[in-house]
Structures are given as structure tokens and as C-alpha cells.
Coordinates of C-alpha atoms in Angstrom, one line a residue:
X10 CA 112.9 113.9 279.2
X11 CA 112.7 115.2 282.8
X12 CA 115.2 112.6 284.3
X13 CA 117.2 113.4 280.8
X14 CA 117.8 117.0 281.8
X15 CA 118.2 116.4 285.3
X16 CA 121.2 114.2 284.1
X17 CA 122.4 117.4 282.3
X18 CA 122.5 119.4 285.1
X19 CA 124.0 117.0 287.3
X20 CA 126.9 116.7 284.2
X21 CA 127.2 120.6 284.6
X22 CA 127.6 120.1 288.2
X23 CA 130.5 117.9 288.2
X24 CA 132.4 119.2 285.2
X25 CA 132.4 122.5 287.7
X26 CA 133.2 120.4 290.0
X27 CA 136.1 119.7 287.9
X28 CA 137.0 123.2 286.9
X29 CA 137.0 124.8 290.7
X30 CA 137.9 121.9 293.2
X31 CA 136.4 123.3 296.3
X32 CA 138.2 122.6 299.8
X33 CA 135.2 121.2 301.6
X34 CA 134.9 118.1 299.1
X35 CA 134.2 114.9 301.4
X36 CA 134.6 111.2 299.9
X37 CA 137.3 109.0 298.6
X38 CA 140.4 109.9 298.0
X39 CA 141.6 107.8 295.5
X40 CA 144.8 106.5 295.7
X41 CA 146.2 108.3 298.3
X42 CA 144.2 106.8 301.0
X43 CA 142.4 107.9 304.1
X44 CA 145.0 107.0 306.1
X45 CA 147.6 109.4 304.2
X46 CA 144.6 112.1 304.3
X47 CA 144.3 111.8 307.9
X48 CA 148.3 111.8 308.9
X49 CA 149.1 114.8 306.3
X50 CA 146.0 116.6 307.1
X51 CA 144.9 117.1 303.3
X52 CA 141.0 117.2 302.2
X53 CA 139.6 114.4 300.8
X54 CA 138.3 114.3 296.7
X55 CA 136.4 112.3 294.4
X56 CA 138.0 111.2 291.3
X57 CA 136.2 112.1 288.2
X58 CA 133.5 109.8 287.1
X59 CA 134.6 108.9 283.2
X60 CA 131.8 106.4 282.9
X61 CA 128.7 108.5 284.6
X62 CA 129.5 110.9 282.2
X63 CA 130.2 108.1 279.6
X64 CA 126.3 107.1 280.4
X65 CA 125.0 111.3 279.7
X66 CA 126.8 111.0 276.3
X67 CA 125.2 108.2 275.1
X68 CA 121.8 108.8 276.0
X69 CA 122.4 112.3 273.9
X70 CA 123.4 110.1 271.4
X71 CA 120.4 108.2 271.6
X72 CA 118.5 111.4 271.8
X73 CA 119.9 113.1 268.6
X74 CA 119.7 109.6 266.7
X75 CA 115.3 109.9 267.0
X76 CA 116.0 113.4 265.1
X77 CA 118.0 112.0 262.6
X78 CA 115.4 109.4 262.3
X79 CA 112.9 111.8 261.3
X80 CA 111.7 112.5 257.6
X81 CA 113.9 114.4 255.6
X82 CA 113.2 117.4 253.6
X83 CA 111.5 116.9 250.2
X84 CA 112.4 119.1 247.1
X85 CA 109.8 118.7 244.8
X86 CA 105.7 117.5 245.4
X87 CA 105.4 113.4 246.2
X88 CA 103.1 111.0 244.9
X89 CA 101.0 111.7 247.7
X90 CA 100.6 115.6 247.1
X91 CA 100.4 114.8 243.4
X92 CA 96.8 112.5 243.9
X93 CA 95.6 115.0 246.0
X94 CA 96.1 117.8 243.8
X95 CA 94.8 115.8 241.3
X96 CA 91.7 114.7 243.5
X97 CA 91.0 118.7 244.3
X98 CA 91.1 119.6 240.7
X99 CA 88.5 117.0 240.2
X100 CA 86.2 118.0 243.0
X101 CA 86.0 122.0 242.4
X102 CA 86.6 121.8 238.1
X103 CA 85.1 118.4 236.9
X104 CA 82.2 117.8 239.6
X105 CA 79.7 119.4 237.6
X106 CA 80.8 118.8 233.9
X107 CA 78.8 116.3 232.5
X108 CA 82.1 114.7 230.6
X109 CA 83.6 114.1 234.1
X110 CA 83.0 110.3 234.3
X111 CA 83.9 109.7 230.5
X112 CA 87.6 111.8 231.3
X113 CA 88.4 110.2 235.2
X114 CA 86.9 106.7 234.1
X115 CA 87.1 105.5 230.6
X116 CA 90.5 108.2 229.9
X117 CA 91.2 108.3 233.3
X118 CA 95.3 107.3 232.2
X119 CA 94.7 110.2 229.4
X120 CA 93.4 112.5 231.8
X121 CA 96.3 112.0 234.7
X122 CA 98.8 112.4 231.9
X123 CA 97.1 115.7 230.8
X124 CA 97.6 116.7 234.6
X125 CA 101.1 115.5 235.0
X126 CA 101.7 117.6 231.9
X127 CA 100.4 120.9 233.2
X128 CA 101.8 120.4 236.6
X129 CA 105.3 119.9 234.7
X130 CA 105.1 123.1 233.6
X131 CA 104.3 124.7 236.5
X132 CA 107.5 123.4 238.1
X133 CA 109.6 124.6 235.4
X134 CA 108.3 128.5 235.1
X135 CA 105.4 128.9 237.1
X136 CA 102.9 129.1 233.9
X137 CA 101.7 126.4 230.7
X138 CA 102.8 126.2 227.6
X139 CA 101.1 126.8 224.4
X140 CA 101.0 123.1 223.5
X141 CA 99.8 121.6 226.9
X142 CA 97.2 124.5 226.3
X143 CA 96.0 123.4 222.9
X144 CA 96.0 119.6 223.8
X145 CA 93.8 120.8 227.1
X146 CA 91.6 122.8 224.9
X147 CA 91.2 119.2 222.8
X148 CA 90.3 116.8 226.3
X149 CA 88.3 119.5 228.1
X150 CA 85.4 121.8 227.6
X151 CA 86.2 124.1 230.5
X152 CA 89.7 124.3 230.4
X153 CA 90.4 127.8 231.8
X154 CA 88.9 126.2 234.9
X155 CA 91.2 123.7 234.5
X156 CA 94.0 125.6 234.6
X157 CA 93.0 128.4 237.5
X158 CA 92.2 125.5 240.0
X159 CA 95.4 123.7 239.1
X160 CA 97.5 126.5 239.9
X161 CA 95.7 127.6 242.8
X162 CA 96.3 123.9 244.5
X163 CA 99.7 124.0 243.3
X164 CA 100.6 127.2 244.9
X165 CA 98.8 125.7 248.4
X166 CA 100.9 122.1 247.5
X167 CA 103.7 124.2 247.3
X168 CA 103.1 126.4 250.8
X169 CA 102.8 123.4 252.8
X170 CA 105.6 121.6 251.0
X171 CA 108.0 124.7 252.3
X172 CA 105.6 124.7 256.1
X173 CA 107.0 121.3 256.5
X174 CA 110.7 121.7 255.4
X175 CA 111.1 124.6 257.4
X176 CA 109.8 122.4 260.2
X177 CA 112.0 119.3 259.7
X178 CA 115.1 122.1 259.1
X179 CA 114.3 123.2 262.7
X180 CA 114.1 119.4 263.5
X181 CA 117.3 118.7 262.5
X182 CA 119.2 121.5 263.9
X183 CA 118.2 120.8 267.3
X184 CA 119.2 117.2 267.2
X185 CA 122.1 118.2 265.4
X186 CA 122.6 120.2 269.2
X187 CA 122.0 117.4 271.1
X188 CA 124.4 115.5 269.2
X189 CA 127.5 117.9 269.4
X190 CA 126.8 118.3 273.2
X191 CA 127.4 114.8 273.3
X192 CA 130.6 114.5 271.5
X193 CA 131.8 117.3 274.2
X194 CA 130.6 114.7 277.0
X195 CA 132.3 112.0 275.4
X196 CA 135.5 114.0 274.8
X197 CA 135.6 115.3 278.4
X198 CA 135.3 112.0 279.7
X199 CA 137.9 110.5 277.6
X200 CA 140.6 113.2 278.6
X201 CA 139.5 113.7 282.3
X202 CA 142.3 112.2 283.9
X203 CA 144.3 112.6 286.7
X204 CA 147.8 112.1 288.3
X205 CA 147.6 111.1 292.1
X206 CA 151.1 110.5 292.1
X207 CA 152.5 113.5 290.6
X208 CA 149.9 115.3 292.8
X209 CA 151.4 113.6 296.0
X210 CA 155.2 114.5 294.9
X211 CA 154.2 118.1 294.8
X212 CA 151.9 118.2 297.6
X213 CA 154.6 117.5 300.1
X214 CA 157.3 119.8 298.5
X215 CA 154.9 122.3 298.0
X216 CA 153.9 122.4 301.4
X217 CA 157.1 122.7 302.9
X218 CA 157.9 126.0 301.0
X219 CA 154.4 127.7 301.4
X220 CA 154.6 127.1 304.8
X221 CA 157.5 130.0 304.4
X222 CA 155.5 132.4 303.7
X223 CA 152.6 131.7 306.1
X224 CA 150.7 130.2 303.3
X225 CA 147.9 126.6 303.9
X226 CA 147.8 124.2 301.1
X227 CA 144.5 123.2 301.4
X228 CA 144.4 120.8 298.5
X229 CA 146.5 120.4 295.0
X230 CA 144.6 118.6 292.1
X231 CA 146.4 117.9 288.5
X232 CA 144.8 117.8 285.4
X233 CA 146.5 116.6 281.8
X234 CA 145.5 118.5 278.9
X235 CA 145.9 118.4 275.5
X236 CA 149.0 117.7 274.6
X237 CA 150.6 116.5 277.6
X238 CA 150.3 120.1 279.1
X239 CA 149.1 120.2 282.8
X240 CA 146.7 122.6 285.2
X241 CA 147.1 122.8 288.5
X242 CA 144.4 123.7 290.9
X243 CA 145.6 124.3 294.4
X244 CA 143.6 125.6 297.9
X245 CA 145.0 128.3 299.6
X246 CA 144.7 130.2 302.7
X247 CA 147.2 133.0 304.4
X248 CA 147.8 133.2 307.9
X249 CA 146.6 136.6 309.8
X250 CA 147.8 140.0 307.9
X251 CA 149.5 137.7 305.3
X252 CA 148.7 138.6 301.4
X253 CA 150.9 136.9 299.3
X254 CA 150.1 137.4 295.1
X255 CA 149.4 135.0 292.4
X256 CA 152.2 135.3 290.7
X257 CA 154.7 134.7 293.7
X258 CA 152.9 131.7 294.2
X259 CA 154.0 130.5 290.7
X260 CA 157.3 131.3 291.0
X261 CA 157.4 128.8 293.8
X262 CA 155.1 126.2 292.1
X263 CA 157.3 126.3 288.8
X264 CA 160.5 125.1 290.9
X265 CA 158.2 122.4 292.3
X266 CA 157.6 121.3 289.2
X267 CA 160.6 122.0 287.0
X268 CA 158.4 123.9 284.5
X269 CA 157.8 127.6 284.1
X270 CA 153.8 128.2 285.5
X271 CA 151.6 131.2 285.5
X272 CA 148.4 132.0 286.8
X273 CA 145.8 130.8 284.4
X274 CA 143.6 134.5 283.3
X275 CA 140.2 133.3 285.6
X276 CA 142.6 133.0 288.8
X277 CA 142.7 135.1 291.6
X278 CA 145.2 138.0 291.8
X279 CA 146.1 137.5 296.2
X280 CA 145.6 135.0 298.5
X281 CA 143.8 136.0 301.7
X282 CA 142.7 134.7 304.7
X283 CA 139.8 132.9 303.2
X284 CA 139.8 129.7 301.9
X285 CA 140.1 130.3 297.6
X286 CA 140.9 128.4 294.9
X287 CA 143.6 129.4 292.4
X288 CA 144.4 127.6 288.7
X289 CA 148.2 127.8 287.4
X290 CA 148.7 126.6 283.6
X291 CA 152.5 125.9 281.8
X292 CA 153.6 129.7 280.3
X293 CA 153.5 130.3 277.0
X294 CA 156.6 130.5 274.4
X295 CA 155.0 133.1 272.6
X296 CA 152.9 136.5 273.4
X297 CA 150.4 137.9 270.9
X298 CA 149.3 142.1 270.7
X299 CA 146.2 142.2 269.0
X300 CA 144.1 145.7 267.5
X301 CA 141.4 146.7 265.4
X302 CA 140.2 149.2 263.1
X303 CA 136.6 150.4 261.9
X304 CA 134.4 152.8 259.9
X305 CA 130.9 152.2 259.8
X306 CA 128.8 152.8 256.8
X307 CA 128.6 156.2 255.4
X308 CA 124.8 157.4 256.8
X309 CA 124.8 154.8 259.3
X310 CA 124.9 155.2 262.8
X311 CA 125.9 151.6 263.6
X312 CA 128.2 149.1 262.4
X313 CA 126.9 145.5 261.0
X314 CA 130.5 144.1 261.9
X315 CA 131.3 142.8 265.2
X316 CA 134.5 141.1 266.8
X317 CA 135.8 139.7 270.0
X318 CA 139.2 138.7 271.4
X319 CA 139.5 135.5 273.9
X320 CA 142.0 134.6 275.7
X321 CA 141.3 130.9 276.9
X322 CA 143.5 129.2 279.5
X323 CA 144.8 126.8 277.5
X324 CA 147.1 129.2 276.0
X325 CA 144.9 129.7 272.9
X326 CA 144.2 133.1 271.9
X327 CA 141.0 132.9 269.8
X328 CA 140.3 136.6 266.8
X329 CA 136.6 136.3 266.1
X330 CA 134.9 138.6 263.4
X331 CA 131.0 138.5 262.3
X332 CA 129.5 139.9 259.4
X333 CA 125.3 140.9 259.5
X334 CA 124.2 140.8 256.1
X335 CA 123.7 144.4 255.3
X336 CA 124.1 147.5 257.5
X337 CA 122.2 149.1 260.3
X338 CA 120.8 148.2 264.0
X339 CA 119.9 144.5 262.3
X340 CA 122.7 143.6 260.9
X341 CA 124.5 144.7 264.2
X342 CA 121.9 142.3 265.9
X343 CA 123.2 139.5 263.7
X344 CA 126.8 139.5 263.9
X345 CA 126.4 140.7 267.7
X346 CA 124.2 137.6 268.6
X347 CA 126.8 135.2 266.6
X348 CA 129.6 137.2 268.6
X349 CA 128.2 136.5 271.9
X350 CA 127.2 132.8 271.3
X351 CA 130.7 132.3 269.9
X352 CA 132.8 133.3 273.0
X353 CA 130.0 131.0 274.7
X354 CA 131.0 127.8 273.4
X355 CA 134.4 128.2 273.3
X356 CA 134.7 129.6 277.0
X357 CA 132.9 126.5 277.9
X358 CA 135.2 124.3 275.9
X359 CA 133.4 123.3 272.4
X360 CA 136.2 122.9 269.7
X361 CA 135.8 125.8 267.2
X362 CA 133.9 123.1 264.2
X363 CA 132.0 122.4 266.3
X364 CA 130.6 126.0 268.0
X365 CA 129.9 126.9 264.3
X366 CA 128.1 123.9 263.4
X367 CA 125.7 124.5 267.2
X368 CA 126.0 128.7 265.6
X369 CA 124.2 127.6 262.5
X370 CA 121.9 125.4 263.8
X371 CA 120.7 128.1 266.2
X372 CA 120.3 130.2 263.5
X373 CA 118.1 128.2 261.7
X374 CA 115.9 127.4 264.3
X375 CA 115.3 131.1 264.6
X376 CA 116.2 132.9 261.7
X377 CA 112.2 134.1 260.1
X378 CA 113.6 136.9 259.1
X379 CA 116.5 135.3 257.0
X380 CA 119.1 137.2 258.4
X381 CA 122.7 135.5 258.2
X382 CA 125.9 136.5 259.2
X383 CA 129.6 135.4 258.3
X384 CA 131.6 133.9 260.7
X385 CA 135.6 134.5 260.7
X386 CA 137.6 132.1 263.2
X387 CA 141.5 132.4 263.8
X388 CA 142.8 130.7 267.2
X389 CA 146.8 130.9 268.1
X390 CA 147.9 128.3 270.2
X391 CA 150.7 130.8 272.2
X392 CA 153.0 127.7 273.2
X393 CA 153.8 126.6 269.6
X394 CA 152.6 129.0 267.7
X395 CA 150.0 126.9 265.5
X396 CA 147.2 128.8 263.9
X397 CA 143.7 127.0 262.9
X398 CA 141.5 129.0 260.9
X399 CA 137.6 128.4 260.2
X400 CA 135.4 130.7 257.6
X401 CA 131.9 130.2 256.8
X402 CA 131.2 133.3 254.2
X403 CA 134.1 135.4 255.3
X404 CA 136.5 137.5 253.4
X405 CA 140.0 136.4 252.7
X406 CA 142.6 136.3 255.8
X407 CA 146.2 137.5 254.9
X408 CA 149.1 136.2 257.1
X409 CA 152.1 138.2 256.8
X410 CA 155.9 136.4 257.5
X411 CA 158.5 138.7 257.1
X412 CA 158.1 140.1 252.8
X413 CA 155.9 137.3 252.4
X414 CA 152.1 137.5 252.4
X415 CA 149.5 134.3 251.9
X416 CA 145.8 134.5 251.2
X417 CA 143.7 132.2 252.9
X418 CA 140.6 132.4 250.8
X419 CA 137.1 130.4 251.3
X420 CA 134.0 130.0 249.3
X421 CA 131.5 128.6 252.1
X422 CA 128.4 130.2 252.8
X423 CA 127.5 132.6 255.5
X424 CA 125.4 130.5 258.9
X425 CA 122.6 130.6 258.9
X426 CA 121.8 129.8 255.1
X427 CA 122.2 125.7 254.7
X428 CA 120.9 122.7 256.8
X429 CA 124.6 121.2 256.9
X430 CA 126.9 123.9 258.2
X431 CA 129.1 125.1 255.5
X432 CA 132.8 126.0 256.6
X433 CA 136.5 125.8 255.3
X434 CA 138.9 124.8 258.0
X435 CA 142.8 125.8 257.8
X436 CA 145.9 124.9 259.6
X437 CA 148.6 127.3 259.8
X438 CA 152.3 127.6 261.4
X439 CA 153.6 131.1 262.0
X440 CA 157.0 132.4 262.7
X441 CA 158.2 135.1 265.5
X442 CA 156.9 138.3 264.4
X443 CA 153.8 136.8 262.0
X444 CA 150.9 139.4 261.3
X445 CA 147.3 138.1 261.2
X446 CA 145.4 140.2 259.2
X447 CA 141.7 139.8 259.2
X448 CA 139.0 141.6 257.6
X449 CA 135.1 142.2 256.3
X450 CA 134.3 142.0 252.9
X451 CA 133.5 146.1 252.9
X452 CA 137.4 146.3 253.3
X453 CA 138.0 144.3 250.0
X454 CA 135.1 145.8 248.3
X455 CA 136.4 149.4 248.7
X456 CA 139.6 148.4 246.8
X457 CA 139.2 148.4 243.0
X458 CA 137.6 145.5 241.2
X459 CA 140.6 144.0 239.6
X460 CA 142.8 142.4 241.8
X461 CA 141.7 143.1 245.4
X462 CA 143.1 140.4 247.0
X463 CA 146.6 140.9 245.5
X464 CA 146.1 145.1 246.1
X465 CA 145.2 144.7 249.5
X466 CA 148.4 142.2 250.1
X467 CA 150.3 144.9 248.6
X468 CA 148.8 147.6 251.2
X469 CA 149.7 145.5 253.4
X470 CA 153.4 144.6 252.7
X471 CA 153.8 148.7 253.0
X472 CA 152.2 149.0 256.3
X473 CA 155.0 148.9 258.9
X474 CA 154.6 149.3 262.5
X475 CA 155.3 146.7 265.6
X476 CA 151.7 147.7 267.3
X477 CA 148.4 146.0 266.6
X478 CA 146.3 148.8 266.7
X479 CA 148.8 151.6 265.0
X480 CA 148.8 148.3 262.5
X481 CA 145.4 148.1 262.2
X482 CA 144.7 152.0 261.9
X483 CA 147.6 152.5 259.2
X484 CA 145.7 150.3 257.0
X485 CA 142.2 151.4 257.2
X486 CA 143.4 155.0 256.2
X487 CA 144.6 153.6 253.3
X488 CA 141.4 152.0 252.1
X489 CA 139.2 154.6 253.6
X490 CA 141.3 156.9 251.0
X491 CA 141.1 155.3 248.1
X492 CA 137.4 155.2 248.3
X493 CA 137.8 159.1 248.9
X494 CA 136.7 159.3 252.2
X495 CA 133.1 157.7 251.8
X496 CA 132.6 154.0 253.5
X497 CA 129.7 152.3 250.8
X498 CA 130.1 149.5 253.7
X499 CA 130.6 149.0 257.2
X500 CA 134.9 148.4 257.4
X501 CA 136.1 145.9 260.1
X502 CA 140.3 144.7 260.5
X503 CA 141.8 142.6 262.9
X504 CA 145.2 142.5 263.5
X505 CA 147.5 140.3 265.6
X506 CA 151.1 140.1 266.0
X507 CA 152.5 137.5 267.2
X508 CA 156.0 137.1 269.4
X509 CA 158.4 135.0 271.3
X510 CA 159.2 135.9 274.6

């Protein structure tokens, strides 16, 4: 285990490594050569090492396969528990009756029956019927006895039966941990690749037009992401009383590479006369304004509904919204914890499946209390304008286009609740000037019973207004009216609008 986590935090090291290329990096340099390094002056960099971190994935693997090896949950008693019910019942009822050898040795198949029988009903309501009671009455000349020790070892049978799920639940959602942190091992290194040669093209003409403005290129590394997009991480330095921004800097990196680039949202706003690294991404087509609404409970002075907005820097714009069960400081505890483990794995690059899968698992492993929370994903991908939508327990999303208004509903269960993460996945395209409406279920509930859905896509198609948040507010004063100014529930919306530049 100790040369297992040591391996983990050497595969943190290097995929920073791979995030922020630092400019005093010594080793091979690949392709380009020693020789080219020495002549041109630029600092020398490892390659990424695909199979190292090949090797960390599988011994995850490995890992979370002994926890899937484990013994599974059991619903009802097992033979086992059954004979030693049956073996207790015997010790503390028929030890001293006098009939005790005649019933376990010459009825002994009579007498198990008789037992089966009792335990059946037991299972079914928690109590024995009238018959089994009579034919007990028949076989047994203590048979109130009888029945108080039988339910007495039942309700102990049935304590250590739940003891022991509850521990192979908490079992199973840390291996099921260990196993999505190696799929994002093995995903990394399968899509950590390079381009020395497109580096080399730019390097030079780069150079040359930095050199302009009194700006070092230090070092330029070049990354291919998802769908053929790059990110470019580059060294810089200014001369003496030189500051030259960001965004000038990709002005002149976008002619280099015949492609419109930005500063990524984590990169440094100037360079300076130190030594820093700065990230540029491809611009996005389209630009999203995002707002929110909310009213907390009436009586209440905190709300159980929490939200965040991430912007990642692969032009994915991600609207998260949680929903504690009930109201109050706990239920804000609940959402707020889901919340801030949320924007956790996805700023660190878990695909959104699988953050709510590690989500519910963490809850399990903690939740004594049984608290749960709904989770309510929507990520906009701003180049083309994709939207993928996850919901474990959440209320229905509404996406408007134009007059027209669709309800994506879902019927999964809040985290938290099953062993097996339950969520409903979507896949949307929207259109230049789409509205993203999302929402807790006290928003729905405050609308009359009949219909909400289709009243609240009504409400909607009569809100006008080109800002998020005006958006946003417009539409909570309509529901907070029509249940007369008195929130029963804590009232959360999200709204985005999305548009093309």
C-alpha cells in the first residue's frame, strides 16, 4: 500500500508537470535533439510517460478488483444465520423442557419446519399468525417462550445482517473510487500526446516576433485535446521595464498559428521580468451570461439549495445545482459539501459520470445520518454549442429555443441513497440565443398541482429579457407570487443564455 500511494503522488507530480511546464526542466528532449537545444538556446523537456502512468492504472485496477471481490450484500437471513437462530432458541427456550430431546431428535424435521414457519412470518409483518400459533400451541408446552426468544434472536439476526451491509456498502464505494481514478489514469495516458513538430514550426516564428517586443521564449509545449483542439503552454520573460499583457501575446500567437487563441482563465494577466508560464486555448464560437435567483424557506435563515458556475479551460462552461434534503443549516451542509466536491473533480479533470458516481460513493461512505442531496449537472461546450446534462433526483430542466420550450425530465434518485449511482444522462444541441433554465423542486412545487411542468414552461415562454440574472429574477417573482408571497420551500433558478460572438 505504501509504495501504492507513493506511485500516486508521483502520478500527481507529473500530470502537474504536464499542466504547468516549468523552464528549468533538464532531460531529453525528444525529437528535437540536444544539438537543436543547444544551437537555438531552448530548454530541454521530458516527454510524457504514457506507459508509467499506463503501469498506476492498472495497479488501481488491480486494487479496486480485491473490492469487487468482496462478499456482496445479503437481503434476507442465510442458512447460516438461520441454524444459529435456530441453535439459540434451543439453548435459552428448550434446554430445560423435559420434551427437548423428543422435539430436536426424534421430530427434529417437525420441529425446524415449526421454526421456519414462525421465522416466515416474522419476515413478512414482523408478528405470527393465528395458525403458526395454534400449530405451536400443539408441538410445544412453553410456547410463549418460544415465540419471545425467536423474535428477540431475530431482531439481533437482523441488526447484524444491516451492521454488515452497511459495511460491505462502504466497501464497495471505496473500490468503486479506486476504480474511477483509474479510468482517469488510463484516459490521461491515452490522450497525452504531443506535437514536436508543430511545436518546432512555431517556436522559431514565434521567436522572431516576441523578440519585437522585448519578449524571451523560454519554452513552447503543445498539447491535443479533445477533439483535435490544441493548448499551448509557452515560457516567458520581458526584458527590463517591459510589461507586455496576455492577451497581446495572443494576438501574436493566433497569426503563428492561423487560429484565433486566448488566454486560457488560470493564465497570467502580464508578463514580467520573471520567468512565468502562461496557457493559451483556441477561442470559443460562442459566449454564455449566466444568473440566478433565490428565496429561502419562509422561517428559515438559510437556504438547503446550493449552485456553482465553472468555467473550465477547455471551453466548457459547467451550471451545477444541489438539493439537501429538507431545509435549514443541514440541508445547506449537504448540497454545500456535494457543491464543493463537484467543482473538485471536474477542475481536476473527471468526466461529469464519473464525479457523480466518486459523489455518491463518498456519500455513502459517510452518510450516518442519511442525508442526501440531488445533484443537477448542465456543461456547454462554448465552441459548438453541445449541451450534456446529468440528474440524479433533480427537478425538470427546461431549455428554451426561440417559442419553443423542452422538458428534460428524470426519475433517478437523489446520491447518496443506492449502492449503484443512479443518474439520467442527456445530450443536447442549442441554437444562438438558447435559455438554460434550471431549477429545485420548491420552484415546481409552489406552482399548482396540475400541470407544473407545462405551467412553469408557460411562465417561462412570457419572461423576456436578454440578461441572465434580470432572467432569472423575473421568473422567481412570478412563482414567489402565486404562492402569495410565502416560500413553503427553499427556491433556487439558474439561468444561462447562450450566444455567438
Amino acid at each position: 500500500m505504501g509504495e501504492l500511494l507513493a506511485a500516486v503522488r508521483h502520478a500527481g507530480d507529473f500530470l502537474l508537470m504536464g499542466k504547468y511546464v516549468q523552464k528549468d526542466y533538464t532531460g531529453a528532449a525528444g525529437s528535437h535533439g540536444a544539438e537543436e537545444n543547444r544551437k537555438t538556446g531552448r530548454i530541454p523537456y521530458p516527454l510524457p510517460e504514457q506507459e508509467q502512468l499506463d503501469r498506476y492504472a492498472e495497479a488501481f485496477f488491480g486494487l479496486a478488483k480485491l473490492f469487487q471481490d468482496m462478499p456482496c450484500q445479503k437481503e434476507r437471513l442465510g442458512d447460516g444465520d438461520l441454524e444459529g437462530m435456530f441453535a439459540e432458541v434451543q439453548r435459552q427456550a428448550c434446554s430445560g423442557c423435559g420434551r427437548a430431546q423428543s422435539c430436536w431428535d426424534t421430530s427434529y424435521f417437525q420441529s425446524c419446519r415449526m421454526m421456519y414457519e414462525l421465522l416466515t412470518d416474522l419476515e413478512y409483518d414482523g408478528s405470527f399468525s393465528a395458525e403458526v400459533q395454534k400449530r405451536l400451541q400443539g408441538q410445544c408446552e412453553n410456547p410463549e417462550l418460544i415465540e419471545r426468544v425467536m423474535q428477540e434472536c431475530y431482531r439481533e439476526a437482523r441488526q447484524t445482517l444491516m451492521w454488515n451491509n452497511r459495511m460491505m456498502e462502504q466497501r464497495m464505494a471505496a473500490g468503486e473510487q479506486i476504480f474511477q481514478t483509474a479510468r482517469l489514469l488510463k484516459k490521461t495516458a491515452s490522450g497525452f500526446s504531443a506535437a514536436p513538430e508543430q511545436e518546432q514550426r512555431i517556436w522559431k516564428r514565434l521567436k522572431r516576433e516576441l523578440r519585437f517586443f522585448g519578449i524571451e521564449l523560454g519554452n513552447i509545449r503543445i498539447f491535443n485535446c479533445e477533439e483535435e483542439r490544441v493548448e499551448i503552454y509557452l515560457t516567458l520573460r520581458a526584458g527590463k521595464r517591459t510589461y507586455v499583457s496576455a492577451k497581446s501575446i495572443a494576438e501574436i500567437l493566433s497569426e503563428c498559428c492561423q487560429e484565433k487563441m486566448r488566454p486560457a482563465w488560470n493564465c497570467l494577466a502580464v508578463v514580467t521580468g520573471e520567468p512565468s508560464n502562461f496557457h493559451f486555448v483556441p477561442d470559443t464560437k460562442y459566449q454564455i451570461c449566466c444568473g440566478i435567483s433565490r428565496i429561502t424557506k419562509s422561517g428559515e435563515l438559510v437556504s438547503g439549495d446550493n449552485y456553482a458556475f465553472l468555467q473550465k479551460d477547455t471551453g466548457k462552461v459547467v451550471m451545477s445545482l444541489a438539493d439537501g434534503m429538507g431545509s435549514g443549516v443541514e440541508a445547506c451542509r449537504e448540497s454545500e459539501r456535494v457543491i464543493e466536491l463537484l467543482e473538485q473533480f471536474l477542475e481536476a479533470g473527471f468526466p461529469q459520470e464519473t464525479a457523480v458516481r466518486m459523489i455518491n460513493s463518498c456519500m455513502l461512505l459517510q452518510n450516518r445520518q442519511q442525508m442526501f442531496s440531488t445533484i443537477d449537472l448542465c456543461m456547454i461546450d462554448l465552441y459548438n454549442a453541445n449541451c450534456d446534462l446529468i440528474k440524479s433526483g433533480a427537478a425538470s430542466t427546461f431549455i428554451r429555443r426561440g417559442n419553443q420550450i423542452e422538458i428534460i425530465r428524470s426519475s433517478a434518485f437523489p446520491a447518496g441513497i443506492m449502492q449503484q449511482s443512479d443518474y439520467e444522462s442527456m445530450h443536447r444541441r442549442l441554437t444562438p440565443g438558447s435559455t438554460v433554465v434550471m431549477m429545485t423542486d420548491g420552484v415546481l412545487e409552489a406552482l399548482p398541482p396540475e400541470g407544473r411542468e407545462r405551467r412553469m414552461a408557460e411562465l417561462i415562454g412570457k419572461t423576456a429579457s436578454r440578461n441572465a440574472r434580470e432572467y432569472a429574477q423575473r421568473l422567481m417573482e412570478r412563482v414567489y407570487v402565486m404562492q402569495k408571497l410565502q416560500a413553503r420551500d427553499d427556491m433556487t433558478i439558474l439561468v444561462g443564455n447562450i450566444w455567438e460572438k
